[in-house]
Amino acid sequence: MLNLLINGRVDLIYSDPNNVKIGLKAINQPDVAIRYKNITLENQRVGYIAINKNSDEKLVTQLQRAAAKFSKTPEYYRLLDE
């Protein structure tokens, strides 16, 4: 996603600006300028992960554990309050 943005293949990505900054740093592009707009109630969306009914049970379990772990972090509660 970030490579598409940097290379001009897309003009907009829908993501958390903090994650974008972390991603840019990870691919050695920390100086790429980004602009973002805060999410308001009228354009807020619910995120979810869809899994194929034939997905590997181990993968499903890993995703469920990761989601449960994240839901207990301060970052999760910060995102809910925004």
PDB file of N, CA and C in Angstrom:
ATOM      1  N   MET A   1       0.832  -1.186   0.000  1.00  0.00           N
ATOM      2  CA  MET A   1       0.000   0.000   0.000  1.00  0.00           C
ATOM      3  C   MET A   1       0.878   1.252   0.000  1.00  0.00           C
ATOM      4  N   LEU A   2       1.876   1.281   0.884  1.00  0.00           N
ATOM      5  CA  LEU A   2       2.744   2.457   0.945  1.00  0.00           C
ATOM      6  C   LEU A   2       3.576   2.614  -0.319  1.00  0.00           C
ATOM      7  N   ASN A   3       4.048   1.515  -0.865  1.00  0.00           N
ATOM      8  CA  ASN A   3       4.816   1.595  -2.107  1.00  0.00           C
ATOM      9  C   ASN A   3       3.974   2.166  -3.240  1.00  0.00           C
ATOM     10  N   LEU A   4       2.709   1.786  -3.304  1.00  0.00           N
ATOM     11  CA  LEU A   4       1.817   2.338  -4.327  1.00  0.00           C
ATOM     12  C   LEU A   4       1.667   3.847  -4.156  1.00  0.00           C
ATOM     13  N   LEU A   5       1.554   4.289  -2.914  1.00  0.00           N
ATOM     14  CA  LEU A   5       1.432   5.720  -2.644  1.00  0.00           C
ATOM     15  C   LEU A   5       2.715   6.462  -3.015  1.00  0.00           C
ATOM     16  N   ILE A   6       3.851   5.953  -2.574  1.00  0.00           N
ATOM     17  CA  ILE A   6       5.133   6.601  -2.841  1.00  0.00           C
ATOM     18  C   ILE A   6       5.418   6.684  -4.337  1.00  0.00           C
ATOM     19  N   ASN A   7       5.052   5.621  -5.059  1.00  0.00           N
ATOM     20  CA  ASN A   7       5.318   5.576  -6.495  1.00  0.00           C
ATOM     21  C   ASN A   7       4.260   6.270  -7.337  1.00  0.00           C
ATOM     22  N   GLY A   8       3.288   6.918  -6.692  1.00  0.00           N
ATOM     23  CA  GLY A   8       2.276   7.671  -7.414  1.00  0.00           C
ATOM     24  C   GLY A   8       1.212   6.823  -8.089  1.00  0.00           C
ATOM     25  N   ARG A   9       1.117   5.558  -7.714  1.00  0.00           N
ATOM     26  CA  ARG A   9       0.111   4.678  -8.322  1.00  0.00           C
ATOM     27  C   ARG A   9      -1.267   4.890  -7.702  1.00  0.00           C
ATOM     28  N   VAL A  10      -1.296   5.376  -6.452  1.00  0.00           N
ATOM     29  CA  VAL A  10      -2.549   5.757  -5.802  1.00  0.00           C
ATOM     30  C   VAL A  10      -2.353   7.122  -5.162  1.00  0.00           C
ATOM     31  N   ASP A  11      -3.425   7.859  -5.010  1.00  0.00           N
ATOM     32  CA  ASP A  11      -3.357   9.200  -4.433  1.00  0.00           C
ATOM     33  C   ASP A  11      -3.816   9.246  -2.984  1.00  0.00           C
ATOM     34  N   LEU A  12      -4.468   8.194  -2.545  1.00  0.00           N
ATOM     35  CA  LEU A  12      -5.079   8.203  -1.223  1.00  0.00           C
ATOM     36  C   LEU A  12      -5.040   6.807  -0.638  1.00  0.00           C
ATOM     37  N   ILE A  13      -4.733   6.725   0.643  1.00  0.00           N
ATOM     38  CA  ILE A  13      -4.877   5.463   1.363  1.00  0.00           C
ATOM     39  C   ILE A  13      -5.676   5.742   2.622  1.00  0.00           C
ATOM     40  N   TYR A  14      -6.424   4.786   3.033  1.00  0.00           N
ATOM     41  CA  TYR A  14      -7.250   4.912   4.227  1.00  0.00           C
ATOM     42  C   TYR A  14      -6.558   4.114   5.326  1.00  0.00           C
ATOM     43  N   SER A  15      -5.888   4.826   6.223  1.00  0.00           N
ATOM     44  CA  SER A  15      -5.119   4.150   7.259  1.00  0.00           C
ATOM     45  C   SER A  15      -4.858   5.094   8.415  1.00  0.00           C
ATOM     46  N   ASP A  16      -4.410   4.548   9.513  1.00  0.00           N
ATOM     47  CA  ASP A  16      -4.015   5.323  10.676  1.00  0.00           C
ATOM     48  C   ASP A  16      -2.696   6.034  10.359  1.00  0.00           C
ATOM     49  N   PRO A  17      -2.618   7.354  10.506  1.00  0.00           N
ATOM     50  CA  PRO A  17      -1.387   8.074  10.178  1.00  0.00           C
ATOM     51  C   PRO A  17      -0.167   7.574  10.952  1.00  0.00           C
ATOM     52  N   ASN A  18      -0.375   7.139  12.182  1.00  0.00           N
ATOM     53  CA  ASN A  18       0.749   6.605  12.954  1.00  0.00           C
ATOM     54  C   ASN A  18       1.292   5.339  12.310  1.00  0.00           C
ATOM     55  N   ASN A  19       0.408   4.483  11.832  1.00  0.00           N
ATOM     56  CA  ASN A  19       0.845   3.262  11.155  1.00  0.00           C
ATOM     57  C   ASN A  19       1.552   3.582   9.845  1.00  0.00           C
ATOM     58  N   VAL A  20       1.082   4.606   9.150  1.00  0.00           N
ATOM     59  CA  VAL A  20       1.726   5.015   7.899  1.00  0.00           C
ATOM     60  C   VAL A  20       3.142   5.495   8.187  1.00  0.00           C
ATOM     61  N   LYS A  21       3.298   6.319   9.214  1.00  0.00           N
ATOM     62  CA  LYS A  21       4.630   6.820   9.570  1.00  0.00           C
ATOM     63  C   LYS A  21       5.562   5.668   9.950  1.00  0.00           C
ATOM     64  N   ILE A  22       5.071   4.720  10.716  1.00  0.00           N
ATOM     65  CA  ILE A  22       5.869   3.552  11.095  1.00  0.00           C
ATOM     66  C   ILE A  22       6.248   2.751   9.855  1.00  0.00           C
ATOM     67  N   GLY A  23       5.291   2.574   8.960  1.00  0.00           N
ATOM     68  CA  GLY A  23       5.553   1.833   7.724  1.00  0.00           C
ATOM     69  C   GLY A  23       6.567   2.518   6.832  1.00  0.00           C
ATOM     70  N   LEU A  24       6.465   3.838   6.727  1.00  0.00           N
ATOM     71  CA  LEU A  24       7.419   4.593   5.919  1.00  0.00           C
ATOM     72  C   LEU A  24       8.831   4.479   6.495  1.00  0.00           C
ATOM     73  N   LYS A  25       8.913   4.538   7.795  1.00  0.00           N
ATOM     74  CA  LYS A  25      10.219   4.390   8.443  1.00  0.00           C
ATOM     75  C   LYS A  25      10.787   2.999   8.188  1.00  0.00           C
ATOM     76  N   ALA A  26       9.922   1.983   8.235  1.00  0.00           N
ATOM     77  CA  ALA A  26      10.361   0.595   8.033  1.00  0.00           C
ATOM     78  C   ALA A  26      10.900   0.359   6.625  1.00  0.00           C
ATOM     79  N   ILE A  27      10.408   1.109   5.645  1.00  0.00           N
ATOM     80  CA  ILE A  27      10.903   0.929   4.271  1.00  0.00           C
ATOM     81  C   ILE A  27      11.877   2.045   3.884  1.00  0.00           C
ATOM     82  N   ASN A  28      12.452   2.657   4.910  1.00  0.00           N
ATOM     83  CA  ASN A  28      13.470   3.703   4.719  1.00  0.00           C
ATOM     84  C   ASN A  28      12.974   4.892   3.904  1.00  0.00           C
ATOM     85  N   GLN A  29      11.730   5.294   4.144  1.00  0.00           N
ATOM     86  CA  GLN A  29      11.146   6.464   3.480  1.00  0.00           C
ATOM     87  C   GLN A  29      10.524   7.409   4.518  1.00  0.00           C
ATOM     88  N   PRO A  30      11.236   7.694   5.621  1.00  0.00           N
ATOM     89  CA  PRO A  30      10.607   8.480   6.692  1.00  0.00           C
ATOM     90  C   PRO A  30      10.324   9.932   6.329  1.00  0.00           C
ATOM     91  N   ASP A  31      10.929  10.435   5.250  1.00  0.00           N
ATOM     92  CA  ASP A  31      10.751  11.842   4.895  1.00  0.00           C
ATOM     93  C   ASP A  31       9.597  12.098   3.930  1.00  0.00           C
ATOM     94  N   VAL A  32       8.877  11.066   3.551  1.00  0.00           N
ATOM     95  CA  VAL A  32       7.722  11.242   2.671  1.00  0.00           C
ATOM     96  C   VAL A  32       6.652  12.014   3.444  1.00  0.00           C
ATOM     97  N   ALA A  33       6.207  13.116   2.870  1.00  0.00           N
ATOM     98  CA  ALA A  33       5.197  13.948   3.528  1.00  0.00           C
ATOM     99  C   ALA A  33       3.827  13.311   3.384  1.00  0.00           C
ATOM    100  N   ILE A  34       3.088  13.298   4.470  1.00  0.00           N
ATOM    101  CA  ILE A  34       1.715  12.794   4.419  1.00  0.00           C
ATOM    102  C   ILE A  34       0.780  13.857   4.984  1.00  0.00           C
ATOM    103  N   ARG A  35      -0.441  13.828   4.496  1.00  0.00           N
ATOM    104  CA  ARG A  35      -1.507  14.669   5.034  1.00  0.00           C
ATOM    105  C   ARG A  35      -2.625  13.724   5.441  1.00  0.00           C
ATOM    106  N   TYR A  36      -3.307  14.068   6.497  1.00  0.00           N
ATOM    107  CA  TYR A  36      -4.406  13.212   6.920  1.00  0.00           C
ATOM    108  C   TYR A  36      -5.546  14.057   7.466  1.00  0.00           C
ATOM    109  N   LYS A  37      -6.679  13.444   7.479  1.00  0.00           N
ATOM    110  CA  LYS A  37      -7.883  14.097   7.986  1.00  0.00           C
ATOM    111  C   LYS A  37      -8.449  13.229   9.096  1.00  0.00           C
ATOM    112  N   ASN A  38      -8.774  13.842  10.202  1.00  0.00           N
ATOM    113  CA  ASN A  38      -9.356  13.083  11.304  1.00  0.00           C
ATOM    114  C   ASN A  38     -10.703  12.497  10.901  1.00  0.00           C
ATOM    115  N   ILE A  39     -10.980  11.335  11.414  1.00  0.00           N
ATOM    116  CA  ILE A  39     -12.251  10.669  11.137  1.00  0.00           C
ATOM    117  C   ILE A  39     -13.327  11.297  12.017  1.00  0.00           C
ATOM    118  N   THR A  40     -14.400  11.707  11.400  1.00  0.00           N
ATOM    119  CA  THR A  40     -15.537  12.256  12.132  1.00  0.00           C
ATOM    120  C   THR A  40     -16.636  11.209  12.197  1.00  0.00           C
ATOM    121  N   LEU A  41     -17.616  11.453  13.016  1.00  0.00           N
ATOM    122  CA  LEU A  41     -18.689  10.463  13.173  1.00  0.00           C
ATOM    123  C   LEU A  41     -19.368  10.120  11.854  1.00  0.00           C
ATOM    124  N   GLU A  42     -19.540  11.120  10.981  1.00  0.00           N
ATOM    125  CA  GLU A  42     -20.252  10.840   9.734  1.00  0.00           C
ATOM    126  C   GLU A  42     -19.443  10.013   8.737  1.00  0.00           C
ATOM    127  N   ASN A  43     -18.112   9.965   8.881  1.00  0.00           N
ATOM    128  CA  ASN A  43     -17.340   9.135   7.949  1.00  0.00           C
ATOM    129  C   ASN A  43     -16.594   7.997   8.649  1.00  0.00           C
ATOM    130  N   GLN A  44     -16.968   7.719   9.877  1.00  0.00           N
ATOM    131  CA  GLN A  44     -16.356   6.639  10.627  1.00  0.00           C
ATOM    132  C   GLN A  44     -16.853   5.283  10.115  1.00  0.00           C
ATOM    133  N   ARG A  45     -15.969   4.332  10.059  1.00  0.00           N
ATOM    134  CA  ARG A  45     -16.310   2.991   9.587  1.00  0.00           C
ATOM    135  C   ARG A  45     -15.916   1.949  10.623  1.00  0.00           C
ATOM    136  N   VAL A  46     -16.521   0.809  10.554  1.00  0.00           N
ATOM    137  CA  VAL A  46     -16.176  -0.312  11.417  1.00  0.00           C
ATOM    138  C   VAL A  46     -15.223  -1.213  10.648  1.00  0.00           C
ATOM    139  N   GLY A  47     -14.142  -1.601  11.296  1.00  0.00           N
ATOM    140  CA  GLY A  47     -13.201  -2.512  10.651  1.00  0.00           C
ATOM    141  C   GLY A  47     -13.483  -3.953  11.045  1.00  0.00           C
ATOM    142  N   TYR A  48     -13.147  -4.854  10.157  1.00  0.00           N
ATOM    143  CA  TYR A  48     -13.316  -6.267  10.456  1.00  0.00           C
ATOM    144  C   TYR A  48     -12.385  -7.069   9.564  1.00  0.00           C
ATOM    145  N   ILE A  49     -12.190  -8.300   9.929  1.00  0.00           N
ATOM    146  CA  ILE A  49     -11.398  -9.214   9.118  1.00  0.00           C
ATOM    147  C   ILE A  49     -12.324 -10.333   8.675  1.00  0.00           C
ATOM    148  N   ALA A  50     -12.371 -10.576   7.389  1.00  0.00           N
ATOM    149  CA  ALA A  50     -13.174 -11.677   6.851  1.00  0.00           C
ATOM    150  C   ALA A  50     -12.253 -12.870   6.628  1.00  0.00           C
ATOM    151  N   ILE A  51     -12.725 -14.030   7.002  1.00  0.00           N
ATOM    152  CA  ILE A  51     -11.927 -15.248   6.860  1.00  0.00           C
ATOM    153  C   ILE A  51     -12.752 -16.266   6.077  1.00  0.00           C
ATOM    154  N   ASN A  52     -12.107 -16.885   5.138  1.00  0.00           N
ATOM    155  CA  ASN A  52     -12.753 -17.937   4.360  1.00  0.00           C
ATOM    156  C   ASN A  52     -13.146 -19.089   5.282  1.00  0.00           C
ATOM    157  N   LYS A  53     -14.310 -19.668   5.047  1.00  0.00           N
ATOM    158  CA  LYS A  53     -14.757 -20.766   5.915  1.00  0.00           C
ATOM    159  C   LYS A  53     -13.830 -21.978   5.842  1.00  0.00           C
ATOM    160  N   ASN A  54     -12.989 -22.041   4.831  1.00  0.00           N
ATOM    161  CA  ASN A  54     -12.031 -23.139   4.707  1.00  0.00           C
ATOM    162  C   ASN A  54     -10.633 -22.754   5.191  1.00  0.00           C
ATOM    163  N   SER A  55     -10.523 -21.615   5.897  1.00  0.00           N
ATOM    164  CA  SER A  55      -9.219 -21.164   6.388  1.00  0.00           C
ATOM    165  C   SER A  55      -8.654 -22.160   7.392  1.00  0.00           C
ATOM    166  N   ASP A  56      -7.339 -22.206   7.422  1.00  0.00           N
ATOM    167  CA  ASP A  56      -6.630 -23.070   8.369  1.00  0.00           C
ATOM    168  C   ASP A  56      -7.026 -22.669   9.793  1.00  0.00           C
ATOM    169  N   GLU A  57      -7.450 -23.629  10.574  1.00  0.00           N
ATOM    170  CA  GLU A  57      -7.905 -23.378  11.943  1.00  0.00           C
ATOM    171  C   GLU A  57      -6.803 -22.729  12.783  1.00  0.00           C
ATOM    172  N   LYS A  58      -5.553 -23.070  12.510  1.00  0.00           N
ATOM    173  CA  LYS A  58      -4.438 -22.472  13.241  1.00  0.00           C
ATOM    174  C   LYS A  58      -4.364 -20.969  12.971  1.00  0.00           C
ATOM    175  N   LEU A  59      -4.565 -20.575  11.722  1.00  0.00           N
ATOM    176  CA  LEU A  59      -4.561 -19.164  11.364  1.00  0.00           C
ATOM    177  C   LEU A  59      -5.722 -18.433  12.045  1.00  0.00           C
ATOM    178  N   VAL A  60      -6.886 -19.029  12.033  1.00  0.00           N
ATOM    179  CA  VAL A  60      -8.055 -18.427  12.664  1.00  0.00           C
ATOM    180  C   VAL A  60      -7.789 -18.212  14.154  1.00  0.00           C
ATOM    181  N   THR A  61      -7.225 -19.201  14.801  1.00  0.00           N
ATOM    182  CA  THR A  61      -6.908 -19.106  16.225  1.00  0.00           C
ATOM    183  C   THR A  61      -5.887 -18.001  16.481  1.00  0.00           C
ATOM    184  N   GLN A  62      -4.871 -17.905  15.635  1.00  0.00           N
ATOM    185  CA  GLN A  62      -3.870 -16.849  15.789  1.00  0.00           C
ATOM    186  C   GLN A  62      -4.503 -15.465  15.662  1.00  0.00           C
ATOM    187  N   LEU A  63      -5.379 -15.289  14.686  1.00  0.00           N
ATOM    188  CA  LEU A  63      -6.053 -14.001  14.500  1.00  0.00           C
ATOM    189  C   LEU A  63      -6.948 -13.667  15.689  1.00  0.00           C
ATOM    190  N   GLN A  64      -7.656 -14.658  16.194  1.00  0.00           N
ATOM    191  CA  GLN A  64      -8.530 -14.433  17.347  1.00  0.00           C
ATOM    192  C   GLN A  64      -7.721 -14.035  18.575  1.00  0.00           C
ATOM    193  N   ARG A  65      -6.591 -14.704  18.792  1.00  0.00           N
ATOM    194  CA  ARG A  65      -5.731 -14.376  19.936  1.00  0.00           C
ATOM    195  C   ARG A  65      -5.149 -12.970  19.794  1.00  0.00           C
ATOM    196  N   ALA A  66      -4.714 -12.627  18.580  1.00  0.00           N
ATOM    197  CA  ALA A  66      -4.148 -11.299  18.351  1.00  0.00           C
ATOM    198  C   ALA A  66      -5.194 -10.218  18.597  1.00  0.00           C
ATOM    199  N   ALA A  67      -6.409 -10.440  18.135  1.00  0.00           N
ATOM    200  CA  ALA A  67      -7.487  -9.464  18.339  1.00  0.00           C
ATOM    201  C   ALA A  67      -7.813  -9.324  19.822  1.00  0.00           C
ATOM    202  N   ALA A  68      -7.871 -10.442  20.534  1.00  0.00           N
ATOM    203  CA  ALA A  68      -8.158 -10.398  21.966  1.00  0.00           C
ATOM    204  C   ALA A  68      -7.046  -9.667  22.718  1.00  0.00           C
ATOM    205  N   LYS A  69      -5.798  -9.920  22.335  1.00  0.00           N
ATOM    206  CA  LYS A  69      -4.660  -9.262  22.984  1.00  0.00           C
ATOM    207  C   LYS A  69      -4.697  -7.759  22.717  1.00  0.00           C
ATOM    208  N   PHE A  70      -4.942  -7.370  21.462  1.00  0.00           N
ATOM    209  CA  PHE A  70      -4.981  -5.950  21.119  1.00  0.00           C
ATOM    210  C   PHE A  70      -6.121  -5.232  21.831  1.00  0.00           C
ATOM    211  N   SER A  71      -7.250  -5.901  22.010  1.00  0.00           N
ATOM    212  CA  SER A  71      -8.404  -5.252  22.636  1.00  0.00           C
ATOM    213  C   SER A  71      -8.159  -4.890  24.097  1.00  0.00           C
ATOM    214  N   LYS A  72      -7.049  -5.346  24.665  1.00  0.00           N
ATOM    215  CA  LYS A  72      -6.716  -5.040  26.058  1.00  0.00           C
ATOM    216  C   LYS A  72      -5.629  -3.976  26.173  1.00  0.00           C
ATOM    217  N   THR A  73      -5.204  -3.397  25.055  1.00  0.00           N
ATOM    218  CA  THR A  73      -4.118  -2.422  25.085  1.00  0.00           C
ATOM    219  C   THR A  73      -4.639  -0.997  25.240  1.00  0.00           C
ATOM    220  N   PRO A  74      -3.805  -0.104  25.757  1.00  0.00           N
ATOM    221  CA  PRO A  74      -4.194   1.315  25.847  1.00  0.00           C
ATOM    222  C   PRO A  74      -4.488   1.915  24.467  1.00  0.00           C
ATOM    223  N   GLU A  75      -3.749   1.481  23.450  1.00  0.00           N
ATOM    224  CA  GLU A  75      -3.962   1.998  22.094  1.00  0.00           C
ATOM    225  C   GLU A  75      -5.385   1.695  21.615  1.00  0.00           C
ATOM    226  N   TYR A  76      -5.878   0.511  21.899  1.00  0.00           N
ATOM    227  CA  TYR A  76      -7.232   0.115  21.518  1.00  0.00           C
ATOM    228  C   TYR A  76      -8.244   1.070  22.147  1.00  0.00           C
ATOM    229  N   TYR A  77      -8.088   1.342  23.442  1.00  0.00           N
ATOM    230  CA  TYR A  77      -9.026   2.230  24.124  1.00  0.00           C
ATOM    231  C   TYR A  77      -8.890   3.672  23.638  1.00  0.00           C
ATOM    232  N   ARG A  78      -7.674   4.086  23.283  1.00  0.00           N
ATOM    233  CA  ARG A  78      -7.476   5.413  22.726  1.00  0.00           C
ATOM    234  C   ARG A  78      -8.226   5.549  21.405  1.00  0.00           C
ATOM    235  N   LEU A  79      -8.148   4.509  20.561  1.00  0.00           N
ATOM    236  CA  LEU A  79      -8.838   4.541  19.281  1.00  0.00           C
ATOM    237  C   LEU A  79     -10.351   4.588  19.454  1.00  0.00           C
ATOM    238  N   LEU A  80     -10.860   3.922  20.472  1.00  0.00           N
ATOM    239  CA  LEU A  80     -12.303   3.949  20.736  1.00  0.00           C
ATOM    240  C   LEU A  80     -12.773   5.325  21.181  1.00  0.00           C
ATOM    241  N   ASP A  81     -11.906   6.052  21.883  1.00  0.00           N
ATOM    242  CA  ASP A  81     -12.284   7.368  22.403  1.00  0.00           C
ATOM    243  C   ASP A  81     -12.240   8.479  21.370  1.00  0.00           C
ATOM    244  N   GLU A  82     -11.528   8.260  20.259  1.00  0.00           N
ATOM    245  CA  GLU A  82     -11.380   9.335  19.266  1.00  0.00           C
ATOM    246  C   GLU A  82     -12.638   9.560  18.483  1.00  0.00           C
TER     247      GLU A  82
END
